[in-house]
CSV table of C-alpha atoms in Angstrom, one decimal:
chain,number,residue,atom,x,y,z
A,27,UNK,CA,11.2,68.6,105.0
A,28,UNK,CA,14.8,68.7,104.5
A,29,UNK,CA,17.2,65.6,106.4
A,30,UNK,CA,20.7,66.7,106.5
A,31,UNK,CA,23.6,65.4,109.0
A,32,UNK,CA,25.6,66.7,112.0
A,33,UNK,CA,29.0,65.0,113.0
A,34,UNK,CA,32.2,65.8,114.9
A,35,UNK,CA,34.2,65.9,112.7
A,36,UNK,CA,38.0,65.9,114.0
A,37,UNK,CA,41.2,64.4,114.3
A,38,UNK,CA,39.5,60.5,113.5
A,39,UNK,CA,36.9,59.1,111.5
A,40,UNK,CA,36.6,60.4,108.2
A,41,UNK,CA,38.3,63.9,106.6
A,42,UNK,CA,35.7,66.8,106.5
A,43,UNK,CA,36.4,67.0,102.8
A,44,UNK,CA,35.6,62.8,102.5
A,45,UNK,CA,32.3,63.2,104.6
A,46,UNK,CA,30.5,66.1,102.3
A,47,UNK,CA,31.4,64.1,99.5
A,48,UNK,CA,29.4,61.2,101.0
A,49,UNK,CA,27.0,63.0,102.0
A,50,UNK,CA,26.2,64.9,99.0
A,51,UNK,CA,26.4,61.5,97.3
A,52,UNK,CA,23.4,60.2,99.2
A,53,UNK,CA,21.1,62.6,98.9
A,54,UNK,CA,20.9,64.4,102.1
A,55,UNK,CA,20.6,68.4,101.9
A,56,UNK,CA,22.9,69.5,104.7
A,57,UNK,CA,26.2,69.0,106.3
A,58,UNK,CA,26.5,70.8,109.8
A,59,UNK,CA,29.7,70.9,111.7
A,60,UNK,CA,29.9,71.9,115.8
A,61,UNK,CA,32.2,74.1,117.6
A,62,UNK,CA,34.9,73.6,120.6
A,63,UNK,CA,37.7,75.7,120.6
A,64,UNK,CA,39.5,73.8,123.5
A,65,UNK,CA,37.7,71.3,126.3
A,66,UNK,CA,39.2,72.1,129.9
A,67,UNK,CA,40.3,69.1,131.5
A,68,UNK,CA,38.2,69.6,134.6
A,69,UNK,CA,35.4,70.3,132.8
A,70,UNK,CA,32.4,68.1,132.9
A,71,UNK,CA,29.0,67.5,130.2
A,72,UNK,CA,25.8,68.3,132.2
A,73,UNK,CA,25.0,64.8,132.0
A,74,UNK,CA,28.5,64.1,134.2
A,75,UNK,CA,31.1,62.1,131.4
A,76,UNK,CA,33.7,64.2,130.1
A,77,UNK,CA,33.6,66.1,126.9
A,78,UNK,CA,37.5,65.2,125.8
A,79,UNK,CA,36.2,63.8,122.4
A,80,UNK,CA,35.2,67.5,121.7
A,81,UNK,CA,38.6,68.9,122.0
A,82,UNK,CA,39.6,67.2,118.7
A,83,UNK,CA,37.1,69.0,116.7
A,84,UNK,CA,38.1,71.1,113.7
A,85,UNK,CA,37.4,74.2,113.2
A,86,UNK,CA,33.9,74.4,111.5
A,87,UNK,CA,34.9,77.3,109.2
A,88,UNK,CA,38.2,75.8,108.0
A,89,UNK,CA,36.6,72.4,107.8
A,90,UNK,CA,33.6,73.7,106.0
A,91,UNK,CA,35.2,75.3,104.0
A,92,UNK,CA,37.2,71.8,102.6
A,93,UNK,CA,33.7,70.4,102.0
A,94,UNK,CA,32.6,73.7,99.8
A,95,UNK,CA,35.4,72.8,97.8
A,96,UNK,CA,34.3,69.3,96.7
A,97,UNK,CA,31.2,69.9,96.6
A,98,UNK,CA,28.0,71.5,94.7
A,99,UNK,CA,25.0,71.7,95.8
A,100,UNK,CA,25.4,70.8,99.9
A,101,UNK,CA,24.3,73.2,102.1
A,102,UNK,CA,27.0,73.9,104.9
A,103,UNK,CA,26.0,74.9,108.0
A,104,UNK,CA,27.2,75.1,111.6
A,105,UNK,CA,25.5,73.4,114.4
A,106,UNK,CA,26.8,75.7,116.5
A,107,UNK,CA,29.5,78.4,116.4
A,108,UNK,CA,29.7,79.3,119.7
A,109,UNK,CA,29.6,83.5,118.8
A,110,UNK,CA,30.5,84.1,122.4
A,111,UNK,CA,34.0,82.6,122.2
A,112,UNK,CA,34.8,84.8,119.3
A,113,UNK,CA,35.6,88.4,118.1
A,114,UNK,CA,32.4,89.7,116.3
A,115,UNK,CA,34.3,91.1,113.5
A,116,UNK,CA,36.6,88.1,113.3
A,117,UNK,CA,33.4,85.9,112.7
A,118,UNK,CA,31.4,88.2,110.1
A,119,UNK,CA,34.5,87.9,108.0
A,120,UNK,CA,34.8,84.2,108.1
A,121,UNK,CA,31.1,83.5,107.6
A,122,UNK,CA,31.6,86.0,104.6
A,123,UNK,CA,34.3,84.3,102.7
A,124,UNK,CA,32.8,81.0,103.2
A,125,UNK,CA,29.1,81.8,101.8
A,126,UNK,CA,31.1,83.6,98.8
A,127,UNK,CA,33.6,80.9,98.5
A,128,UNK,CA,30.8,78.1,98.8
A,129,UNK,CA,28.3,80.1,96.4
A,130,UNK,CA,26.1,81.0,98.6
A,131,UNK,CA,25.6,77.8,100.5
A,132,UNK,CA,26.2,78.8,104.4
A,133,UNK,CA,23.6,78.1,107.1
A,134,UNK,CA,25.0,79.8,110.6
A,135,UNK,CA,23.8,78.0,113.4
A,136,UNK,CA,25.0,80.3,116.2
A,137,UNK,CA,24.6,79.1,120.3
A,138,UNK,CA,26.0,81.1,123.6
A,139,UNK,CA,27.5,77.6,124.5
A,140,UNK,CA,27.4,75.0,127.8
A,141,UNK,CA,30.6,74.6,129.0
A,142,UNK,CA,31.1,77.5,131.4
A,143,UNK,CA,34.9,76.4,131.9
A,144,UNK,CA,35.6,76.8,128.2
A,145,UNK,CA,33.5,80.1,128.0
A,146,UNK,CA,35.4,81.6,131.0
A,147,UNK,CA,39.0,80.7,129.0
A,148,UNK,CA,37.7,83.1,126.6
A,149,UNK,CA,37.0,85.7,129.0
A,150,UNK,CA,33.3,85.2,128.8
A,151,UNK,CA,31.2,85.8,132.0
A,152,UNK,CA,28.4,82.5,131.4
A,153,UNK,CA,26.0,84.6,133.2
A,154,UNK,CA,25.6,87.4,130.8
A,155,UNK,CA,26.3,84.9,127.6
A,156,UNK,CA,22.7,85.0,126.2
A,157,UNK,CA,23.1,89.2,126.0
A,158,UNK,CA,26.4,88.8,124.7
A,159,UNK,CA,25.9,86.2,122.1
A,160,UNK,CA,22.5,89.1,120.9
A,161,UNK,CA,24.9,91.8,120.9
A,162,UNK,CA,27.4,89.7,118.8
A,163,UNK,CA,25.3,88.8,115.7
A,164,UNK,CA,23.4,92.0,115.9
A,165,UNK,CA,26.8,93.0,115.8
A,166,UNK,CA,27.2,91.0,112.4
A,167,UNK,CA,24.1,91.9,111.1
A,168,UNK,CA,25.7,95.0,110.4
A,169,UNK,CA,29.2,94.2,109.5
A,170,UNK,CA,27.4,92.1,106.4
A,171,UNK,CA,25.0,94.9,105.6
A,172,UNK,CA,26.2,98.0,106.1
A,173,UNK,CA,28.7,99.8,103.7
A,174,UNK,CA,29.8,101.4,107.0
A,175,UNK,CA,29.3,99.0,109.6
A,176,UNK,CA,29.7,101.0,113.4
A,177,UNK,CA,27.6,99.3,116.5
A,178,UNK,CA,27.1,100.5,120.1
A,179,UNK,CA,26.3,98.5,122.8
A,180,UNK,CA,27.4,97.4,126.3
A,181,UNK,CA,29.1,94.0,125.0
A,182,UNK,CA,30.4,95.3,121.6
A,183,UNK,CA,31.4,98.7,120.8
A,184,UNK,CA,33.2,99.8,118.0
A,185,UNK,CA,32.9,102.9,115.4
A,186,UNK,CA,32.2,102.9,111.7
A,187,UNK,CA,34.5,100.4,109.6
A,188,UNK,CA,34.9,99.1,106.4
A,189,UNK,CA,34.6,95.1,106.3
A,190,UNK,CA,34.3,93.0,102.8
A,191,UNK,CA,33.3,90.9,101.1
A,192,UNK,CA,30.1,91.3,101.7
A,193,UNK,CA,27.5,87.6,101.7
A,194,UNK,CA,26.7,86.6,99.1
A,195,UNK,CA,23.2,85.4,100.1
A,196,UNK,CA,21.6,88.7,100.8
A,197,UNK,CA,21.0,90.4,103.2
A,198,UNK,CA,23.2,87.1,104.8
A,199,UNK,CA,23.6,83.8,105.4
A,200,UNK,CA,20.2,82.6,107.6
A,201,UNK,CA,21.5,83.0,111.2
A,202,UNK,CA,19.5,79.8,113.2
A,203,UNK,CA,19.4,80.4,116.4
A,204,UNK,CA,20.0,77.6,119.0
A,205,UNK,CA,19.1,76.7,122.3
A,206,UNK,CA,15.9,74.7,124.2
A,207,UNK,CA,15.2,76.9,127.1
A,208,UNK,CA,12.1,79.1,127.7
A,209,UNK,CA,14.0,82.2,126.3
A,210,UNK,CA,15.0,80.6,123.0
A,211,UNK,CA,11.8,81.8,121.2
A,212,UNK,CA,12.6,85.3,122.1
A,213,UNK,CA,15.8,85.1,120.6
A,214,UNK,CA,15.3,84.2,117.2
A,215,UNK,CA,12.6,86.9,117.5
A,216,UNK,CA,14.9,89.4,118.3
A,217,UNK,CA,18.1,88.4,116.2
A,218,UNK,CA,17.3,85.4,114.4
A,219,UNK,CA,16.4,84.2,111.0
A,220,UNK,CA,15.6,80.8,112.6
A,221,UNK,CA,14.7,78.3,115.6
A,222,UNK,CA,17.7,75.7,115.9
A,223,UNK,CA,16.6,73.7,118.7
A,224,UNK,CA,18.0,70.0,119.8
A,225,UNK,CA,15.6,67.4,119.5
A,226,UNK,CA,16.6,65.6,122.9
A,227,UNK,CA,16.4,68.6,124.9
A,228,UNK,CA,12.8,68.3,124.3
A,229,UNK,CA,9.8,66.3,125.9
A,230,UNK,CA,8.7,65.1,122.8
A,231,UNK,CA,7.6,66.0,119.1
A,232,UNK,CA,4.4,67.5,120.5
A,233,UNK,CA,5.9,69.8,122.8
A,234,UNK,CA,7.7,70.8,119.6
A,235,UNK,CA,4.9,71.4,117.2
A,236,UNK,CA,3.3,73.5,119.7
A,237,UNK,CA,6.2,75.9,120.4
A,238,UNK,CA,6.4,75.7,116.4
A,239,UNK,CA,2.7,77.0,116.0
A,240,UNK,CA,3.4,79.5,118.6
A,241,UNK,CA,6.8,80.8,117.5
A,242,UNK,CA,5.4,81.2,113.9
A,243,UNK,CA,2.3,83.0,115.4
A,244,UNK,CA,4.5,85.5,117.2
A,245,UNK,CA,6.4,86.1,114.2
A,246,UNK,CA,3.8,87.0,112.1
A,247,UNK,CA,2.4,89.4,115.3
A,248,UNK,CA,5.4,91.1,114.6
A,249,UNK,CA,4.9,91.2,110.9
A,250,UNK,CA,7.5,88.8,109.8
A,251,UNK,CA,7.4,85.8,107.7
A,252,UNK,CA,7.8,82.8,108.4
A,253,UNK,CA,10.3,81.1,111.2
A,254,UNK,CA,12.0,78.2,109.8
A,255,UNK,CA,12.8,75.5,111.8
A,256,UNK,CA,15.8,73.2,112.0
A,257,UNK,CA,16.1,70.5,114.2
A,258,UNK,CA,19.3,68.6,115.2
A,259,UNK,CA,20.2,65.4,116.5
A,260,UNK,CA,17.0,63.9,115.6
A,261,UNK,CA,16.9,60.0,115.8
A,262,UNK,CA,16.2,58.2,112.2
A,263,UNK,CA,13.2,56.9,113.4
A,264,UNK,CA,10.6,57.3,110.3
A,265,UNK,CA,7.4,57.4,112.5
A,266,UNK,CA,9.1,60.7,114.3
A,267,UNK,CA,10.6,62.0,111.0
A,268,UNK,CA,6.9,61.7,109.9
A,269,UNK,CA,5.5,63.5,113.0
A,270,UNK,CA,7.7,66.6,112.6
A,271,UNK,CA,7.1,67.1,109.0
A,272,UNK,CA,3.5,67.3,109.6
A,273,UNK,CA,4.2,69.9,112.4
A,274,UNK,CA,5.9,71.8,109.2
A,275,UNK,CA,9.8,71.5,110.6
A,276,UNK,CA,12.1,72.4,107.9
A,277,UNK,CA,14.7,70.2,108.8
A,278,UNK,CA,15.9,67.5,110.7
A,279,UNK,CA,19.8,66.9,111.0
A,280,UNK,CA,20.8,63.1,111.8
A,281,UNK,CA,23.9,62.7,113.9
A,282,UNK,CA,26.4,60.6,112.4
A,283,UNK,CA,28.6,59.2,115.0
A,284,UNK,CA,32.4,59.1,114.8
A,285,UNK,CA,33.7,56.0,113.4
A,286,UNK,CA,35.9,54.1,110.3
A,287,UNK,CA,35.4,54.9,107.1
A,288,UNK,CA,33.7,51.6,106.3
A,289,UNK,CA,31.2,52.2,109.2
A,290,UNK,CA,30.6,55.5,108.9
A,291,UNK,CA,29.9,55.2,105.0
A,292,UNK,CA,27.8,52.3,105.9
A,293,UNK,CA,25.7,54.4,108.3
A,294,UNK,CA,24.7,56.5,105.4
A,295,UNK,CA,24.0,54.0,103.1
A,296,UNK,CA,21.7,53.2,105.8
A,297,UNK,CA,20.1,56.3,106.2
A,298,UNK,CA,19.6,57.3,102.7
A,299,UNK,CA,16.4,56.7,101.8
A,300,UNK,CA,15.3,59.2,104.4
A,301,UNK,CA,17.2,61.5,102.5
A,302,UNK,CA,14.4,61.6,99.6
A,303,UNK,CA,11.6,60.5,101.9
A,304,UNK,CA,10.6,63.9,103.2
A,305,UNK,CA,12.7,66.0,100.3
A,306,UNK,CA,10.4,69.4,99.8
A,307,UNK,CA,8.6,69.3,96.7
A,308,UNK,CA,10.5,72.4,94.5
């Protein structure tokens, strides 16, 4: 298993291209960046306190795409782009250039989003997100394949085009597929590459092994391999880092909260070790 981090990375703390730097220093595997284009005012998180630190975000594509360039061998991911607050053949471009320009190292966490005040700002009905956010990456899917890309559906509609570059991971970058909720499962199934889910949306690491087992089951039902499974905002605690490797999770993402440079280096000092604890054998 895999320990990368997560981090809102913005208009404080540390510089996106500072933070891969550290954190390709340490060890860890992964550097995933999240997604707000704007926070409304009125808007609130579902747990009630506002969501105004998430309006200083950076872009994850331009800020990932710092890290690529002072870095080697991190993988860059993002945890998530919210696909339905975006033009479909916008996006496939951008993931593009950034797994070509990174060499390959793009992991696209993709999610339908929360904040139905920010969706509706981009025109997005939040009751028909799921469908839309399916139609958009399926939408992708062939934008990055397909010498002539065309799709037809009742979200996304467009005729044959030309779009390059292609990936360079082939047939794409892994598309990881976010979300909690009794559908989730059904979506990586149908337009996924992998399960993305949030570790405290969840009851607890058995509840996750056992939708594991039964995702990867249904997969190979369907004859296809296996489901890889990233996990985000997992605590550091080594006795649950433990658990969900034996459950055969992929991944793990720590978050590392916002802060000085001193603290925020000092948090991965401190975190290090688990960097190499659960490192996959290759």
């Amino acid at each position: 298993m895999d320990i990368g981090i997560t981090t809102f990375a913005g208009a404080y703390g540390m510089e996106p291209p500072a933070i891969g730097r550290a954190v390709e220093e340490r060890g860890f595997e992964s550097l995933f960046f999240p997604e707000h284009t704007h926070i409304p005012v009125h808007s609130r998180r579902p747990d009630g306190d506002s969501p105004r630190p998430y309006a200083e975000t950076y872009d994850p594509f331009v800020a990932l795409s710092a890290v690529a360039a002072v870095t080697r061998t991190l993988k860059l991911g993002t945890g998530v782009c919210l696909v339905t607050q975006r033009d479909p053949i916008v996006t496939a471009k951008e993931v593009a250039c950034l797994d070509r320009l990174s060499g390959g190292r793009l992991l696209f966490g993709v999610g339908a989003g929360w904040n139905r005040m920010e969706l509706a700002n981009h025109g997005t009905d939040p009751r028909t997100r799921m469908a839309l956010l399916a139609e958009r990456v399926q939408a992708m899917r062939r934008i990055w394949t397909d010498e002539e890309a065309e799709f037809h559906g009742k979200y996304v509609n467009f005729d044959s085009i030309w779009s390059w570059p292609k990936p360079l991971q082939r047939p794409h970058p892994p598309v990881l597929v976010g979300g909690n909720g009794p559908g989730a499962e059904d979506r990586v199934l149908a337009f996924g590459d992998g399960w993305f889910p949030q570790c405290e949306g969840l009851a607890d690491a058995v509840e996750l092994s056992e939708r594991a087992v039964t995702l990867r089951r249904r997969a190979a039902d369907a004859g296809r391999g296996r489901i890889p499974i990233t996990v985000f905002n997992t605590p550091p605690d080594r006795r649950l880092l433990d658990t969900l490797a034996d459950a055969g999770l992929d991944r793990c993402l720590l978050l590392l909260p916002a802060g000085t440079e001193s603290q925020m280096l000092a948090q991965l000092d401190a975190w290090a070790p688990l960097a190499s604890m659960w490192r996959q054998v290759t």
